[in-house]
GROMACS .gro file of C-alpha atoms in nm:
model
  235
    1MET     CA    1   0.418  -0.258  -3.652
    2PRO     CA    2   0.064  -0.103  -3.817
    3ASN     CA    3  -0.101   0.146  -3.659
    4GLU     CA    4  -0.399  -0.065  -3.619
    5GLN     CA    5  -0.177  -0.336  -3.391
    6ARG     CA    6  -0.030  -0.038  -3.220
    7LEU     CA    7  -0.367   0.087  -3.114
    8LEU     CA    8  -0.527  -0.263  -3.023
    9SER     CA    9  -0.190  -0.321  -2.860
   10GLN     CA   10  -0.277  -0.013  -2.606
   11LEU     CA   11  -0.610  -0.093  -2.540
   12LEU     CA   12  -0.582  -0.428  -2.472
   13GLY     CA   13  -0.316  -0.293  -2.207
   14LEU     CA   14  -0.496  -0.025  -2.083
   15TYR     CA   15  -0.787  -0.324  -2.006
   16GLU     CA   16  -0.562  -0.514  -1.882
   17ARG     CA   17  -0.405  -0.258  -1.631
   18GLU     CA   18  -0.792  -0.170  -1.565
   19ARG     CA   19  -0.874  -0.490  -1.440
   20GLN     CA   20  -0.560  -0.476  -1.219
   21LEU     CA   21  -0.662  -0.158  -1.047
   22VAL     CA   22  -1.007  -0.258  -0.939
   23ALA     CA   23  -0.819  -0.626  -0.815
   24TYR     CA   24  -0.609  -0.420  -0.561
   25GLU     CA   25  -0.888  -0.147  -0.523
   26ILE     CA   26  -1.049  -0.483  -0.375
   27HIS     CA   27  -0.818  -0.593  -0.186
   28ASP     CA   28  -0.658  -0.292  -0.039
   29GLY     CA   29  -1.008  -0.113   0.050
   30PHE     CA   30  -1.276  -0.367   0.129
   31VAL     CA   31  -1.085  -0.676   0.198
   32GLN     CA   32  -0.838  -0.474   0.454
   33LYS     CA   33  -1.181  -0.340   0.628
   34ALA     CA   34  -1.334  -0.674   0.626
   35THR     CA   35  -1.003  -0.874   0.802
   36ALA     CA   36  -0.978  -0.569   1.040
   37ALA     CA   37  -1.369  -0.633   1.121
   38LEU     CA   38  -1.264  -1.082   1.166
   39LEU     CA   39  -0.968  -0.932   1.396
   40HIS     CA   40  -1.160  -0.742   1.612
   41LEU     CA   41  -1.483  -0.924   1.670
   42GLN     CA   42  -1.190  -1.262   1.751
   43ALA     CA   43  -1.059  -1.013   1.991
   44PHE     CA   44  -1.427  -0.951   2.146
   45ARG     CA   45  -1.492  -1.317   2.177
   46GLU     CA   46  -1.174  -1.358   2.383
   47LEU     CA   47  -1.218  -1.053   2.593
   48HIS     CA   48  -1.615  -1.070   2.649
   49VAL     CA   49  -1.633  -1.276   2.960
   50ARG     CA   50  -1.288  -1.121   3.125
   51ASN     CA   51  -1.301  -0.788   3.038
   52ALA     CA   52  -1.638  -0.660   2.905
   53GLU     CA   53  -1.549  -0.281   2.884
   54GLU     CA   54  -1.204  -0.371   2.666
   55ALA     CA   55  -1.471  -0.630   2.476
   56TRP     CA   56  -1.694  -0.400   2.390
   57ARG     CA   57  -1.424  -0.138   2.244
   58SER     CA   58  -1.346  -0.446   1.965
   59PHE     CA   59  -1.651  -0.473   1.939
   60GLU     CA   60  -1.754  -0.087   1.827
   61ALA     CA   61  -1.452  -0.091   1.629
   62ALA     CA   62  -1.574  -0.393   1.434
   63GLU     CA   63  -1.864  -0.208   1.384
   64ARG     CA   64  -1.674   0.066   1.214
   65ALA     CA   65  -1.480  -0.157   1.055
   66LEU     CA   66  -1.733  -0.293   0.866
   67SER     CA   67  -1.931  -0.007   0.803
   68GLN     CA   68  -1.655   0.151   0.633
   69GLY     CA   69  -1.587  -0.200   0.428
   70VAL     CA   70  -1.987  -0.090   0.318
   71ASP     CA   71  -1.872   0.214   0.181
   72GLU     CA   72  -1.602   0.080   0.002
   73ALA     CA   73  -1.788  -0.179  -0.194
   74ARG     CA   74  -2.051   0.090  -0.300
   75ARG     CA   75  -1.754   0.312  -0.395
   76LEU     CA   76  -1.635   0.010  -0.595
   77MET     CA   77  -2.000   0.030  -0.753
   78ALA     CA   78  -1.970   0.387  -0.864
   79GLY     CA   79  -1.555   0.387  -0.938
   80LEU     CA   80  -1.210   0.339  -0.808
   81ARG     CA   81  -1.192   0.671  -0.613
   82PRO     CA   82  -1.171   0.684  -0.211
   83PRO     CA   83  -1.385   0.913  -0.039
   84ALA     CA   84  -1.108   1.093   0.159
   85LEU     CA   85  -0.964   1.184  -0.145
   86GLU     CA   86  -1.236   1.294  -0.312
   87GLU     CA   87  -1.344   1.531  -0.039
   88ALA     CA   88  -0.971   1.625   0.128
   89GLY     CA   89  -0.673   1.513  -0.146
   90VAL     CA   90  -0.415   1.306  -0.043
   91VAL     CA   91  -0.200   1.490   0.231
   92ALA     CA   92  -0.476   1.497   0.461
   93ALA     CA   93  -0.615   1.142   0.335
   94ILE     CA   94  -0.237   0.988   0.411
   95ASP     CA   95  -0.285   1.201   0.765
   96TYR     CA   96  -0.570   1.046   0.800
   97LEU     CA   97  -0.484   0.694   0.756
   98SER     CA   98  -0.216   0.734   0.980
   99ARG     CA   99  -0.426   0.801   1.299
  100GLU     CA  100  -0.634   0.551   1.230
  101SER     CA  101  -0.359   0.315   1.177
  102GLY     CA  102  -0.223   0.358   1.510
  103GLY     CA  103  -0.538   0.331   1.690
  104ARG     CA  104  -0.474   0.245   2.086
  105GLU     CA  105  -0.308  -0.082   2.067
  106GLY     CA  106  -0.104  -0.011   1.774
  107PRO     CA  107   0.256   0.166   1.693
  108LYS     CA  108   0.299   0.497   1.730
  109MET     CA  109   0.249   0.711   1.406
  110GLU     CA  110   0.496   0.976   1.266
  111PHE     CA  111   0.336   1.173   0.941
  112PHE     CA  112   0.587   1.418   0.765
  113HIS     CA  113   0.525   1.607   0.428
  114ALA     CA  114   0.714   1.847   0.267
  115VAL     CA  115   0.479   1.912  -0.064
  116ARG     CA  116   0.390   2.211  -0.290
  117PHE     CA  117   0.101   2.075  -0.461
  118ASP     CA  118  -0.203   2.128  -0.329
  119ARG     CA  119  -0.402   1.849  -0.565
  120LEU     CA  120  -0.270   1.593  -0.833
  121PRO     CA  121  -0.437   1.373  -1.069
  122PRO     CA  122  -0.697   1.164  -1.011
  123LEU     CA  123  -0.530   0.833  -1.018
  124LEU     CA  124  -0.199   0.935  -0.847
  125GLU     CA  125  -0.352   1.063  -0.559
  126THR     CA  126  -0.485   0.685  -0.552
  127THR     CA  127  -0.179   0.538  -0.608
  128LEU     CA  128  -0.003   0.690  -0.321
  129PHE     CA  129  -0.295   0.619  -0.099
  130ARG     CA  130  -0.337   0.278  -0.179
  131ILE     CA  131   0.034   0.201  -0.176
  132ALA     CA  132   0.033   0.401   0.179
  133GLN     CA  133  -0.269   0.183   0.307
  134GLU     CA  134  -0.101  -0.151   0.172
  135SER     CA  135   0.213  -0.001   0.353
  136LEU     CA  136   0.068   0.087   0.663
  137ALA     CA  137  -0.160  -0.213   0.695
  138ASN     CA  138   0.181  -0.450   0.644
  139ALA     CA  139   0.381  -0.236   0.893
  140CYS     CA  140   0.086  -0.258   1.157
  141ARG     CA  141   0.023  -0.682   1.171
  142HIS     CA  142   0.342  -0.815   1.138
  143SER     CA  143   0.610  -0.559   1.226
  144ARG     CA  144   0.596  -0.553   1.586
  145SER     CA  145   0.773  -0.223   1.574
  146GLU     CA  146   0.639   0.070   1.835
  147LYS     CA  147   0.674   0.325   1.528
  148VAL     CA  148   0.628   0.395   1.218
  149ARG     CA  149   0.662   0.687   1.016
  150ILE     CA  150   0.557   0.814   0.657
  151SER     CA  151   0.655   1.103   0.470
  152LEU     CA  152   0.569   1.225   0.187
  153VAL     CA  153   0.812   1.471   0.000
  154GLU     CA  154   0.806   1.626  -0.338
  155VAL     CA  155   1.167   1.552  -0.534
  156GLY     CA  156   1.202   1.822  -0.798
  157GLU     CA  157   0.905   1.639  -1.136
  158SER     CA  158   0.838   1.312  -0.871
  159VAL     CA  159   0.678   1.312  -0.554
  160ARG     CA  160   0.789   1.045  -0.339
  161LEU     CA  161   0.632   0.822  -0.004
  162GLU     CA  162   0.847   0.628   0.242
  163VAL     CA  163   0.696   0.396   0.525
  164GLN     CA  164   0.928   0.274   0.762
  165ASP     CA  165   0.916   0.077   1.093
  166TRP     CA  166   1.176  -0.057   1.326
  167GLY     CA  167   1.041  -0.405   1.385
  168ILE     CA  168   1.132  -0.779   1.304
  169GLY     CA  169   1.171  -0.714   0.931
  170PHE     CA  170   1.169  -0.996   0.722
  171ASN     CA  171   1.428  -1.152   0.409
  172PRO     CA  172   1.319  -1.055   0.098
  173GLU     CA  173   1.412  -1.355  -0.084
  174THR     CA  174   1.202  -1.595   0.091
  175VAL     CA  175   0.884  -1.414   0.149
  176ASP     CA  176   0.539  -1.539  -0.024
  177GLU     CA  177   0.537  -1.138  -0.206
  178THR     CA  178   0.132  -1.180  -0.236
  179ARG     CA  179   0.070  -1.230   0.098
  180PHE     CA  180   0.219  -0.944   0.219
  181GLY     CA  181   0.076  -0.731  -0.071
  182LEU     CA  182   0.434  -0.624  -0.195
  183ARG     CA  183   0.324  -0.713  -0.541
  184GLY     CA  184   0.000  -0.502  -0.547
  185ILE     CA  185   0.247  -0.172  -0.435
  186ARG     CA  186   0.518  -0.284  -0.715
  187GLU     CA  187   0.244  -0.333  -0.968
  188ARG     CA  188   0.064   0.011  -0.856
  189ALA     CA  189   0.399   0.177  -0.888
  190ARG     CA  190   0.485   0.016  -1.225
  191MET     CA  191   0.189   0.144  -1.436
  192LEU     CA  192   0.237   0.476  -1.359
  193GLY     CA  193   0.599   0.443  -1.422
  194GLY     CA  194   0.700   0.485  -1.102
  195ARG     CA  195   1.037   0.277  -0.845
  196VAL     CA  196   0.951   0.081  -0.562
  197ALA     CA  197   1.265   0.016  -0.303
  198ILE     CA  198   1.173  -0.220  -0.040
  199GLU     CA  199   1.476  -0.258   0.252
  200THR     CA  200   1.479  -0.513   0.496
  201SER     CA  201   1.658  -0.768   0.677
  202PRO     CA  202   1.528  -0.992   0.999
  203GLY     CA  203   1.565  -0.794   1.324
  204LYS     CA  204   1.602  -0.444   1.136
  205GLY     CA  205   1.267  -0.272   1.036
  206THR     CA  206   1.166  -0.222   0.698
  207ARG     CA  207   1.145   0.069   0.456
  208VAL     CA  208   0.924   0.095   0.197
  209THR     CA  209   1.012   0.396  -0.097
  210VAL     CA  210   0.807   0.451  -0.359
  211GLU     CA  211   0.845   0.710  -0.590
  212LEU     CA  212   0.608   0.863  -0.873
  213PRO     CA  213   0.631   1.110  -1.144
  214LEU     CA  214   0.404   1.415  -1.079
  215ARG     CA  215   0.263   1.374  -1.476
  216PRO     CA  216   0.299   1.018  -1.559
  217GLY     CA  217   0.379   1.009  -1.938
  218ASP     CA  218   0.294   0.676  -2.203
  219GLU     CA  219   0.483   0.523  -1.934
  220GLY     CA  220   0.209   0.489  -1.688
  221LEU     CA  221   0.058   0.203  -1.936
  222GLY     CA  222   0.346   0.004  -1.752
  223ILE     CA  223   0.505  -0.052  -2.085
  224GLY     CA  224   0.893  -0.093  -2.076
  225VAL     CA  225   0.950   0.026  -1.705
  226PRO     CA  226   1.249  -0.119  -1.527
  227GLU     CA  227   1.133  -0.359  -1.250
  228ALA     CA  228   1.130  -0.268  -0.871
  229GLU     CA  229   1.390  -0.281  -0.615
  230SER     CA  230   1.366  -0.537  -0.314
  231ARG     CA  231   1.666  -0.591  -0.142
  232GLY     CA  232   1.805  -0.629   0.243
  233ASN     CA  233   1.916  -0.335   0.426
  234GLY     CA  234   2.236  -0.473   0.460
  235SER     CA  235   2.308  -0.320   0.814
   0.00000   0.00000   0.00000
């Protein structure tokens, strides 16, 4: 392939990657906050007659979610980087995310990390944060698990993110990946040359494991990277 054609192909790949990233950012950021606000407002409508105090807490939670959603929308107009990452880095941001995701009525959250780095390249930090966000949202909404564990571990030249619950699980052969954001998780990892394993089966909980290179190279364009893996846990 002539150099000009190869360059054009790479530029088109970068353009398409940016379009996908914007779509995932909207879904994982603003849409998540708007959905949370809607759920809290629905709870407020159901509770305001019989339990005013609990209803008011739901209303306040909806206000917070909407405020965060507005912040996310403003950030999308300015760039693609979550504010928490700008201020504190990926470890502190995921720690904050885990505490926010649990809430009063959510599952108990455990966050373990063992890393040597202080900060990572911006795209890598954003990818880890968004995958953690989507995985935690799935666990809190669908798993019915009493506990969710998140771990972030540096392994050689890679970083491994794992989100595990002990809930109802699902059949990976029949689930609609777009409904649960699994396709977004796979695509984000693929763009940086990473791997995804989703281990689950009905009644056995779910474990999402993502491994990304600490220094993504040309494979970060998403070209020639093996497809991610999804399987039942066999237990």
